[in-house]
Coordinates of C-alpha atoms and ligand atoms in Angstrom, one line a residue:
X1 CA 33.7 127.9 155.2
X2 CA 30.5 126.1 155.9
X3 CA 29.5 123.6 153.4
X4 CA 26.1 125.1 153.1
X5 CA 27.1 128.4 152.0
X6 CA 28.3 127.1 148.6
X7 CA 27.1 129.4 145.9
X8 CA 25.2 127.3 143.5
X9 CA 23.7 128.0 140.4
X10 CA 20.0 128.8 141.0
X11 CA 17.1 126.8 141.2
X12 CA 15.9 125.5 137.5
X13 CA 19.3 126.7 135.8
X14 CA 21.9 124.9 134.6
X15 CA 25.7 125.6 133.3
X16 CA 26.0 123.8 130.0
X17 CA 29.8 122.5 129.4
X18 CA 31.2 119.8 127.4
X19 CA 28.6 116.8 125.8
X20 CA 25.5 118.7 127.3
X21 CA 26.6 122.0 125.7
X22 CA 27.8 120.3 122.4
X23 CA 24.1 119.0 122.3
X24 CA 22.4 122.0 122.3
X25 CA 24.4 123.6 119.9
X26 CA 23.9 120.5 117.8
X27 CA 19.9 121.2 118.0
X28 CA 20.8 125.0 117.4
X29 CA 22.6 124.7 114.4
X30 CA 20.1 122.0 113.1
X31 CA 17.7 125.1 113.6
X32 CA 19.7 127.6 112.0
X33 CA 20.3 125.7 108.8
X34 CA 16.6 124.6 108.1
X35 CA 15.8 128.2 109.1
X36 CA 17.6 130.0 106.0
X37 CA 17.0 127.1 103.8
X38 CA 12.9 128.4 104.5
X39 CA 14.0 132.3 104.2
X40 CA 14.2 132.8 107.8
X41 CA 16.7 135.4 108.7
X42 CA 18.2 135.4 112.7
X43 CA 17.3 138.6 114.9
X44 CA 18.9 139.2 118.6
X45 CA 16.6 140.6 120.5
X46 CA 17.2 142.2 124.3
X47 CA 17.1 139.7 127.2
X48 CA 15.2 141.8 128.9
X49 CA 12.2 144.2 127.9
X50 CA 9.4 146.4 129.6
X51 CA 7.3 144.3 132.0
X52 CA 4.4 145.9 130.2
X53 CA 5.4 145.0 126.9
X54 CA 4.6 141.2 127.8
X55 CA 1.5 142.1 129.5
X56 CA 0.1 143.1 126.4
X57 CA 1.4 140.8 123.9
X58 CA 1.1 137.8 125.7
X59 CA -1.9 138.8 128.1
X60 CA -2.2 140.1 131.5
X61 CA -4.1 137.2 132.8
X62 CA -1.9 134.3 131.3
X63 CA 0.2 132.3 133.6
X64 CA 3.1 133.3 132.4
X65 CA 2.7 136.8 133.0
X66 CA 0.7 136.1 135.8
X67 CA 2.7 133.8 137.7
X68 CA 6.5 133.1 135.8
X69 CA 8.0 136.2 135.1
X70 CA 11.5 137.4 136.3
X71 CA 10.4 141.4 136.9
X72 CA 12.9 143.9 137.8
X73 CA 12.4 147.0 138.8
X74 CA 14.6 149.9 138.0
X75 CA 14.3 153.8 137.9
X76 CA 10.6 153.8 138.4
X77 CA 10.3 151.0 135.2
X78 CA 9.7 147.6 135.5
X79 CA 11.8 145.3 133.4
X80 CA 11.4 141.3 132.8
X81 CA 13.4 138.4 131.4
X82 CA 11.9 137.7 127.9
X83 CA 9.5 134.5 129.1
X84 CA 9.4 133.8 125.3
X85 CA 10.6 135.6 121.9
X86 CA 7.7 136.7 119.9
X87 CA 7.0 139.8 121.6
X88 CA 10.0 141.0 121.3
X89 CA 10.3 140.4 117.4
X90 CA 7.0 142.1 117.3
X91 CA 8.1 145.5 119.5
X92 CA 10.8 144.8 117.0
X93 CA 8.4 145.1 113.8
X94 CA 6.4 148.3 115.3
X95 CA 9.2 149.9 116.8
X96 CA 11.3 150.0 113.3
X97 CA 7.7 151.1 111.2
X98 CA 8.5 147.8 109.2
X99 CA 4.6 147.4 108.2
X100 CA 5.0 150.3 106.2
X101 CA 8.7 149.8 105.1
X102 CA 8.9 146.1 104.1
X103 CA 5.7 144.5 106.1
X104 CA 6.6 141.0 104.7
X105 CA 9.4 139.7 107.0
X106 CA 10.4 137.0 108.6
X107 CA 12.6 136.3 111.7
X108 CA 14.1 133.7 113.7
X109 CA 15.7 134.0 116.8
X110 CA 18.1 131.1 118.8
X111 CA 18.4 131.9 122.7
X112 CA 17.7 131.2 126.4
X113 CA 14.1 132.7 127.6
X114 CA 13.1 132.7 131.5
X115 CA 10.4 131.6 133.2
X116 CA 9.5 131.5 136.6
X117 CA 8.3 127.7 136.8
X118 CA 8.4 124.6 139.4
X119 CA 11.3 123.2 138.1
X120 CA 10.6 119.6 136.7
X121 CA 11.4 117.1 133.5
X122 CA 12.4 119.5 130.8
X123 CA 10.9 122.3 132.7
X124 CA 13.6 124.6 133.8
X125 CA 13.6 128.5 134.8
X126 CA 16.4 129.2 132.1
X127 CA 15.8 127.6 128.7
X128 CA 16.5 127.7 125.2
X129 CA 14.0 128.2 122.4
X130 CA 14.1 128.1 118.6
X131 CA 11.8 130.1 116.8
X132 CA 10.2 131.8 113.4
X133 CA 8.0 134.1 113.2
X134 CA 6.7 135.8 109.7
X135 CA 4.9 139.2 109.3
X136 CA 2.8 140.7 106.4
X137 CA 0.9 138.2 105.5
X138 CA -2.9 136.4 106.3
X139 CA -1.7 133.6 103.7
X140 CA -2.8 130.2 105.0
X141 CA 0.2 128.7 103.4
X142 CA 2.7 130.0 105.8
X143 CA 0.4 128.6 108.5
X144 CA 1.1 125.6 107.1
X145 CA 4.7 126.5 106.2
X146 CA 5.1 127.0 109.5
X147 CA 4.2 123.4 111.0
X148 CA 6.2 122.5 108.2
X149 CA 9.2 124.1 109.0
X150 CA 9.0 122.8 112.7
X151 CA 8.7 119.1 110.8
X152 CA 11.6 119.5 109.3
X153 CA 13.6 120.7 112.1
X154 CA 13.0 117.6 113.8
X155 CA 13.3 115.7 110.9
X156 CA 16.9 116.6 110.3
X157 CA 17.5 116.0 113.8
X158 CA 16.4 112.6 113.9
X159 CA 13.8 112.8 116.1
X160 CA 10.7 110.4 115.6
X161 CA 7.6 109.7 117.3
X162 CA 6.4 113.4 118.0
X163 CA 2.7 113.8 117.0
X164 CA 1.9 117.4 115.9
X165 CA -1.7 118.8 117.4
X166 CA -3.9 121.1 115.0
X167 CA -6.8 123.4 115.6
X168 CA -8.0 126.9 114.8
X169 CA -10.1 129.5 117.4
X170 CA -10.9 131.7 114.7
X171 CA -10.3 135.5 114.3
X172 CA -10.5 138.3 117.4
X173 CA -13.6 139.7 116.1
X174 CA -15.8 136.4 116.2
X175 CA -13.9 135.7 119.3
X176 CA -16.9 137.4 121.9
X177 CA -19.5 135.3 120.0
X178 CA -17.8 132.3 120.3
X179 CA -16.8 133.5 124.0
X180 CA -20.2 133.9 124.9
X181 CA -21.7 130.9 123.3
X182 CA -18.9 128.6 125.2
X183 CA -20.1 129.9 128.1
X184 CA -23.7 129.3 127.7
X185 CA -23.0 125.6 127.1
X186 CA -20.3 125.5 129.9
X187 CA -22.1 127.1 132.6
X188 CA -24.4 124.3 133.1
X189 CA -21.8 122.1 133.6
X190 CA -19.8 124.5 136.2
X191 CA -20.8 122.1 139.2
X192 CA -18.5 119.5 137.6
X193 CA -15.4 122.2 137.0
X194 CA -12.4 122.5 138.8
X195 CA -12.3 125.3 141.2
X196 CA -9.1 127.2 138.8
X197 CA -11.9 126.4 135.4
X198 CA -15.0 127.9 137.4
X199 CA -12.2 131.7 138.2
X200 CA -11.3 130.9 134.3
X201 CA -14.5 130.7 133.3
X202 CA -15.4 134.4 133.5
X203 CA -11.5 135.7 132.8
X204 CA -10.8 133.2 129.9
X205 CA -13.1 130.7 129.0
X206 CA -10.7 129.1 126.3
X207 CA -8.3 128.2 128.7
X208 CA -11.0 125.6 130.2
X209 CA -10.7 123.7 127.4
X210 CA -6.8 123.6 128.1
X211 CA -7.6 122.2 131.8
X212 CA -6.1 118.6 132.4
X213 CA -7.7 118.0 135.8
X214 CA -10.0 114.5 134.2
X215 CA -13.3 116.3 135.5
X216 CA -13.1 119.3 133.3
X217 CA -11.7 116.8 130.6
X218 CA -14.8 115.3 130.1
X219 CA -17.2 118.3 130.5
X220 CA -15.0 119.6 127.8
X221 CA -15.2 116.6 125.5
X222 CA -18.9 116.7 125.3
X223 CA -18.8 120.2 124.2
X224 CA -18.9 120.7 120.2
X225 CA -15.6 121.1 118.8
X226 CA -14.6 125.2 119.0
X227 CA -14.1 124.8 115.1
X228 CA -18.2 124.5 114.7
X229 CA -18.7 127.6 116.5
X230 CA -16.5 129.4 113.7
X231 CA -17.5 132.0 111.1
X232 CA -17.5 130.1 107.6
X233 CA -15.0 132.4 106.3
X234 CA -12.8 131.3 109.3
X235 CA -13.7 127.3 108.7
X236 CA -12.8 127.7 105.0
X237 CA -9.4 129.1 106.3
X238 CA -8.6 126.6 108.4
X239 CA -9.9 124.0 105.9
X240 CA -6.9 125.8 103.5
X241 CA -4.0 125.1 106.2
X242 CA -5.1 121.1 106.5
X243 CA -5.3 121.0 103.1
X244 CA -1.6 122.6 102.4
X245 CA -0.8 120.4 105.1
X246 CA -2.2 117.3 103.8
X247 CA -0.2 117.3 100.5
X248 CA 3.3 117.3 102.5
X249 CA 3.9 114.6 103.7
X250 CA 3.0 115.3 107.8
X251 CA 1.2 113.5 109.7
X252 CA -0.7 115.5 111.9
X253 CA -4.4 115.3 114.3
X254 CA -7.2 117.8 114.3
X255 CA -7.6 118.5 118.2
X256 CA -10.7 120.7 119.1
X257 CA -9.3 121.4 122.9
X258 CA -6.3 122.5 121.7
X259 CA -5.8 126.4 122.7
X260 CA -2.5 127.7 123.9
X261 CA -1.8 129.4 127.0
X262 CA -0.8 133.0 125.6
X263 CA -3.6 135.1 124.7
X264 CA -2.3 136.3 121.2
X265 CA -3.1 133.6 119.1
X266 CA -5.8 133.7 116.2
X267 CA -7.0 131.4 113.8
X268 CA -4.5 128.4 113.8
X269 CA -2.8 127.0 116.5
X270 CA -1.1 123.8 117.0
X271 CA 1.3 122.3 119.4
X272 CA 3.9 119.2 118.9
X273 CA 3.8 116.8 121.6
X274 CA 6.4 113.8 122.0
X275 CA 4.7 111.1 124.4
X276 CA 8.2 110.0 125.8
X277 CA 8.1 113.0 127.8
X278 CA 5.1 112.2 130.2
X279 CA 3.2 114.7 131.2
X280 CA 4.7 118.1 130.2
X281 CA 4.9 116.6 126.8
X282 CA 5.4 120.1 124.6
X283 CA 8.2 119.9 122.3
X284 CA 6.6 122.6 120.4
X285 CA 4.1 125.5 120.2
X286 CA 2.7 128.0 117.8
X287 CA 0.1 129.3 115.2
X288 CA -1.3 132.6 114.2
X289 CA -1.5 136.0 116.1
X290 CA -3.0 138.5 113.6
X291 CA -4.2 141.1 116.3
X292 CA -0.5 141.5 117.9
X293 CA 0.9 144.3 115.8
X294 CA -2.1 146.2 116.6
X295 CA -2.0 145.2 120.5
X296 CA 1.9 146.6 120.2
X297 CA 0.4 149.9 118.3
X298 CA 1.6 149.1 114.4
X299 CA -1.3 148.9 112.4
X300 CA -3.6 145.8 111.3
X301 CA -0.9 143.3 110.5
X302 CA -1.2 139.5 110.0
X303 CA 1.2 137.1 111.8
X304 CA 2.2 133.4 112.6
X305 CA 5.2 132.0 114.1
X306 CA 6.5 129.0 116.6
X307 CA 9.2 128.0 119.2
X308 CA 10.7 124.7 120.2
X309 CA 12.2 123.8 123.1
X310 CA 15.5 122.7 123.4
X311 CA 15.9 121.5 126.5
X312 CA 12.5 119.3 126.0
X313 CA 13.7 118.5 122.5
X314 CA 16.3 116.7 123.8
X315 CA 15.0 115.0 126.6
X316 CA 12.7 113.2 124.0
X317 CA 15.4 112.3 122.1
X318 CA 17.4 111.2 125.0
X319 CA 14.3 108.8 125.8
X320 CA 14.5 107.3 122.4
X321 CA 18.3 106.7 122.7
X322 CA 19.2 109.1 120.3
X323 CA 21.7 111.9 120.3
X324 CA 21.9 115.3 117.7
X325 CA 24.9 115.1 115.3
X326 CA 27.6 116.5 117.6
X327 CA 30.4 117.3 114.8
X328 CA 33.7 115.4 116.1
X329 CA 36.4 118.5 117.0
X330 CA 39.8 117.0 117.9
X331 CA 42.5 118.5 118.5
X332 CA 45.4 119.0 115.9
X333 CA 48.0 117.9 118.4
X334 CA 49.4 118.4 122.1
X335 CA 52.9 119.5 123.0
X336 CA 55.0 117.2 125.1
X337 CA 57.6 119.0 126.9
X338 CA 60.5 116.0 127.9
X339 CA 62.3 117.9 130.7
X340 CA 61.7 121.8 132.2
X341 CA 64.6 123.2 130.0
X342 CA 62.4 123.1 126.9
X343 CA 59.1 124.4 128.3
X344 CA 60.2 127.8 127.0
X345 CA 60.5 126.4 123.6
X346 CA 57.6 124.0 123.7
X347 CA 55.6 127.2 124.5
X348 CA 57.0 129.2 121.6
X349 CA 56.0 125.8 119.3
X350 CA 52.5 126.0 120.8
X351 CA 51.8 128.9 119.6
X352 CA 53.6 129.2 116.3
X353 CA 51.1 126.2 115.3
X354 CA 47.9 128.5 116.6
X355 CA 48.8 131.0 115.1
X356 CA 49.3 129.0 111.7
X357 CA 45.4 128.0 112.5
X358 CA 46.1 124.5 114.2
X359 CA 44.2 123.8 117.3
X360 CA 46.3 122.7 120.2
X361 CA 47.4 122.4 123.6
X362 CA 50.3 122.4 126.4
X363 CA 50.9 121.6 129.6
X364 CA 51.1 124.3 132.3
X365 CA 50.6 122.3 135.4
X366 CA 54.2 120.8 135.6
X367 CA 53.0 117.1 134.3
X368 CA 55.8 114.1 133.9
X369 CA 56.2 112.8 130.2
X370 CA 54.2 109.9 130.4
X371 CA 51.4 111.9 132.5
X372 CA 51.9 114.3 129.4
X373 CA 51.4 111.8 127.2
X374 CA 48.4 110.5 129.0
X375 CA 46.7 113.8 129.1
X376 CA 47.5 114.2 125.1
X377 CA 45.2 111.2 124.7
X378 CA 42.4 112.0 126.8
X379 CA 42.2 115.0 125.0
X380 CA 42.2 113.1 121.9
X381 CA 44.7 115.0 120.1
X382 CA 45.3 113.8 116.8
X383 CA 49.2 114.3 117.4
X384 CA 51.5 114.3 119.9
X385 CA 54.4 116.6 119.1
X386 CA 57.2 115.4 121.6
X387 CA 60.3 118.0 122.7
X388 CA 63.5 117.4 124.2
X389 CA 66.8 119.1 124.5
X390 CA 67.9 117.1 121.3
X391 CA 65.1 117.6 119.4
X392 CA 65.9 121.4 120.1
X393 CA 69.3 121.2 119.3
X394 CA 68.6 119.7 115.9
X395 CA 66.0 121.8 115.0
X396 CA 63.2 118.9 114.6
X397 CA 59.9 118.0 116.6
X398 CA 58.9 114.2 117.2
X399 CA 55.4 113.8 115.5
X400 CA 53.6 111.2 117.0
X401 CA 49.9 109.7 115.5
X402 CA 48.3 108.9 118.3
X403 CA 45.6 106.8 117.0
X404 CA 48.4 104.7 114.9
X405 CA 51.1 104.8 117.7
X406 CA 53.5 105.8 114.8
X407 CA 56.1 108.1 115.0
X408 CA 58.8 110.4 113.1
X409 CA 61.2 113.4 113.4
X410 CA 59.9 116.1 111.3
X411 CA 62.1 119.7 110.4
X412 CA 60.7 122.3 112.7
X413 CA 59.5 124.1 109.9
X414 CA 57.9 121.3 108.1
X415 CA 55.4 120.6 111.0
X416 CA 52.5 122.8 110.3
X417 CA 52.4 121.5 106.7
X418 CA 52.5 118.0 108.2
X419 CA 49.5 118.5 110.6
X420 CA 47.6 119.8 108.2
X421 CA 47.8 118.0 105.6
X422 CA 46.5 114.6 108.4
X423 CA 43.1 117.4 109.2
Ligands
HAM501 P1 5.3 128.1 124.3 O1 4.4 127.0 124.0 O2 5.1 128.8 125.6 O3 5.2 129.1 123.1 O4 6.8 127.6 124.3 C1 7.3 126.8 123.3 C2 8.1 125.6 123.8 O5 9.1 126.1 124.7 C3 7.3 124.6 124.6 O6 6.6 123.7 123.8 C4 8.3 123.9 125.5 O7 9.0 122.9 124.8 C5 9.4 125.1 125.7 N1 9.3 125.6 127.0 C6 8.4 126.5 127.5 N2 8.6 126.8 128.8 C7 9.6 126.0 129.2 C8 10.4 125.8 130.4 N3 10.0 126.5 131.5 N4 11.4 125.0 130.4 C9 11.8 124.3 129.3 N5 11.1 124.5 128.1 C10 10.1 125.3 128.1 C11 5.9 130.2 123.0 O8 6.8 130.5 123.7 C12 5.5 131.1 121.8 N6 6.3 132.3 121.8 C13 5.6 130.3 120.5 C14 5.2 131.1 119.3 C15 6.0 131.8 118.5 N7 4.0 131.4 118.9 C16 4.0 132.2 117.8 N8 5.3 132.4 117.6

């Protein structure tokens, strides 16, 4: 076959197996513990959903609906890969009438979302998020619970360095008076906009502020901070979150061009940046999105929520040197068959001990003893239970320690005790 026809996994996707995969499950299970230890219980949503469903939660004009989704259509519908998870948890919320049910709930969800991106630095097409998200309420403490919780996360970790990035864009109904007063002090500065900020301008003006091209930078750091341009009642609400904030030990900046690239955020927002990551520094992203229960057709219901990225996670902590907590899993043992006359048996041992809950392994690719042997240590089995014809005959097993290089003859039927009690 020609050398180019290799199937390879696709663009901006990667298979995760041994160290790599041990790591992520590291950072997953970090998640999952500091997630019920805040009241957060896991939901599985679909991989896929309704194209439209993310065209109205996270906004028709947004890049990510705009340019990164994965769209398939099928029987007249058009589905998509889940670019993120709060949509879903929200369709979720509205589908199941929970507002009326139970309306204070809170979710978190674990699992690889899809976007259609340049593939880059902890950019990838398939990725893994952590998220929470909490329904029911308009209470500024779970805004603050919420950069909290993310805090934590990476506290237990043992990531340091990340800076978390706080603002607030005030409520949906200000939002055309601020809009429009944005846009009176931006538009005599369009000559100095990027040509994408001058197309936003009319579409979006918010995301203008988000622009990193150093021209519309600057234009946008002379503005007034977005926060000044707020209602009072929406000032004194955002004034609650710092305050929450400030009494918990988290260090944390005010940053007035802060304003996320999905369209269903309200009030707070903030981001968690890590500046070993260069450019694409996002570790984090969230806030509040009071207006999507009503966008997905549930009534008025206030909202907040966040996702990390694992893959980015990571790569900051690989910067710093620093690994997750991978728990060590070693083998109980490895069966060493001396000759072929006692593979039979060495089989039936193999799985006597599995079945007896020890973890174990075999050869099946016809090894000598010593490559056996060899393979028993790479594996880093804790024992190396060696079996000839005379260990047959006699009814024992040689029970080696591998790490101490000591070894017995132990009754067949003593064995399983024996390994366990060295776990
Ligand atoms: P987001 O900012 O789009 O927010 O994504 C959160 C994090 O996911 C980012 O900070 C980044 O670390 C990671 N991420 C995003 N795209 C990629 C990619 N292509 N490759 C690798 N990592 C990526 C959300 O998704 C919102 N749903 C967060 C939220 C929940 N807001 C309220 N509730």
């Amino acid at each position: 076959m020609d050398p180019s026809d290799t199937i390879r996994a696709p663009r901006g996707t990667f298979d995760l197996t041994g160290e790599t995969l041990a790591r992520v499950e590291a950072v997953e299970s970090a998640a999952r513990e500091v997630f019920f230890r805040f009241g957060y219980r896991e939901i599985r949503t679909p991989y896929f959903e309704e194209t439209r469903l993310f065209g109205r939660a996270i906004g028709e004009t947004s890049d990510v609906v705009e340019k990164e989704m994965f769209s398939i259509p099928r029987d007249g519908e058009s589905y998509s890969l889940r670019p993120e998870g709060t949509a879903s948890v929200v369709r979720h919320y509205v589908e199941n009438s929970l507002a009326s049910a139970a309306p204070f709930q809170k979710f978190s969800y674990v699992g690889a979302m899809f976007r259609y991106e340049r593939p880059q630095a902890g950019r990838q097409r398939q990725f893994h998020q952590v998220g929470a998200e909490v329904l029911g309420s308009a209470n500024p403490l779970l805004d603050a619970e919420m950069i909290l919780l993310q805090d934590r996360f990476f506290r237990a970790l043992g990531l340091s360095g990340q800076q978390v990035k706080v603002n607030s864009i005030g409520s949906r109904e200000e939002r055309p008076a601020v809009r429009a007063r944005l846009l009176d002090l931006l538009r005599p500065a369009a000559g100095r906009l990027c040509e994408n900020c001058v197309r936003r301008m009319e579409r979006n003006v918010f995301r203008v502020l988000d622009c990193k091209n150093p021209g519309c930078r600057e234009v946008s750091r002379a503005l007034p901070p977005v926060e000044d341009l707020l209602s009072a009642d929406s000032r004194r609400r955002y004034e609650a979150v710092l305050e929450a904030l400030a009494g918990e030990g988290i260090t944390f900046v005010k940053d007035p061009l802060l304003v996320r690239g999905l369209d269903y955020y309200t009030h707070t927002v903030f981001e968690t940046v890590h500046p070993a990551l260069g450019a694409r520094d996002a570790i984090c992203g969230g806030g509040r999105y009071d207006g999507l229960v009503e966008d997905l057709g549930g009534p008025a219901t206030p909202a907040a929520g966040f996702a990390v990225g694992v893959e980015s996670t990571l790569l900051a902590m690989q910067k710093l040197g620093a690994t997750p907590n991978v728990p060590e899993r070693a083998p109980d043992f490895f069966v060493v068959a001396v000759d072929d006359s006692v593979r039979g048996a060495a089989f039936r041992l193999l799985m006597e001990l599995r079945d007896a809950g020890l973890a174990g392994e075999a050869d099946f690719e016809g090894r000598s003893l010593k490559a056996q042997m060899k393979k028993a240590g790479r594996l880093n089995a804790r024992h190396a239970l060696i079996l000839g014809p005379g260990e047959v005959e006699r009814g024992v097993v040689t029970v080696r320690i591998l790490a101490a290089g000591e070894q017995t003859e132990v009754p067949r039927a003593e064995v399983v005790g024996r390994l366990r009690g060295a776990r």
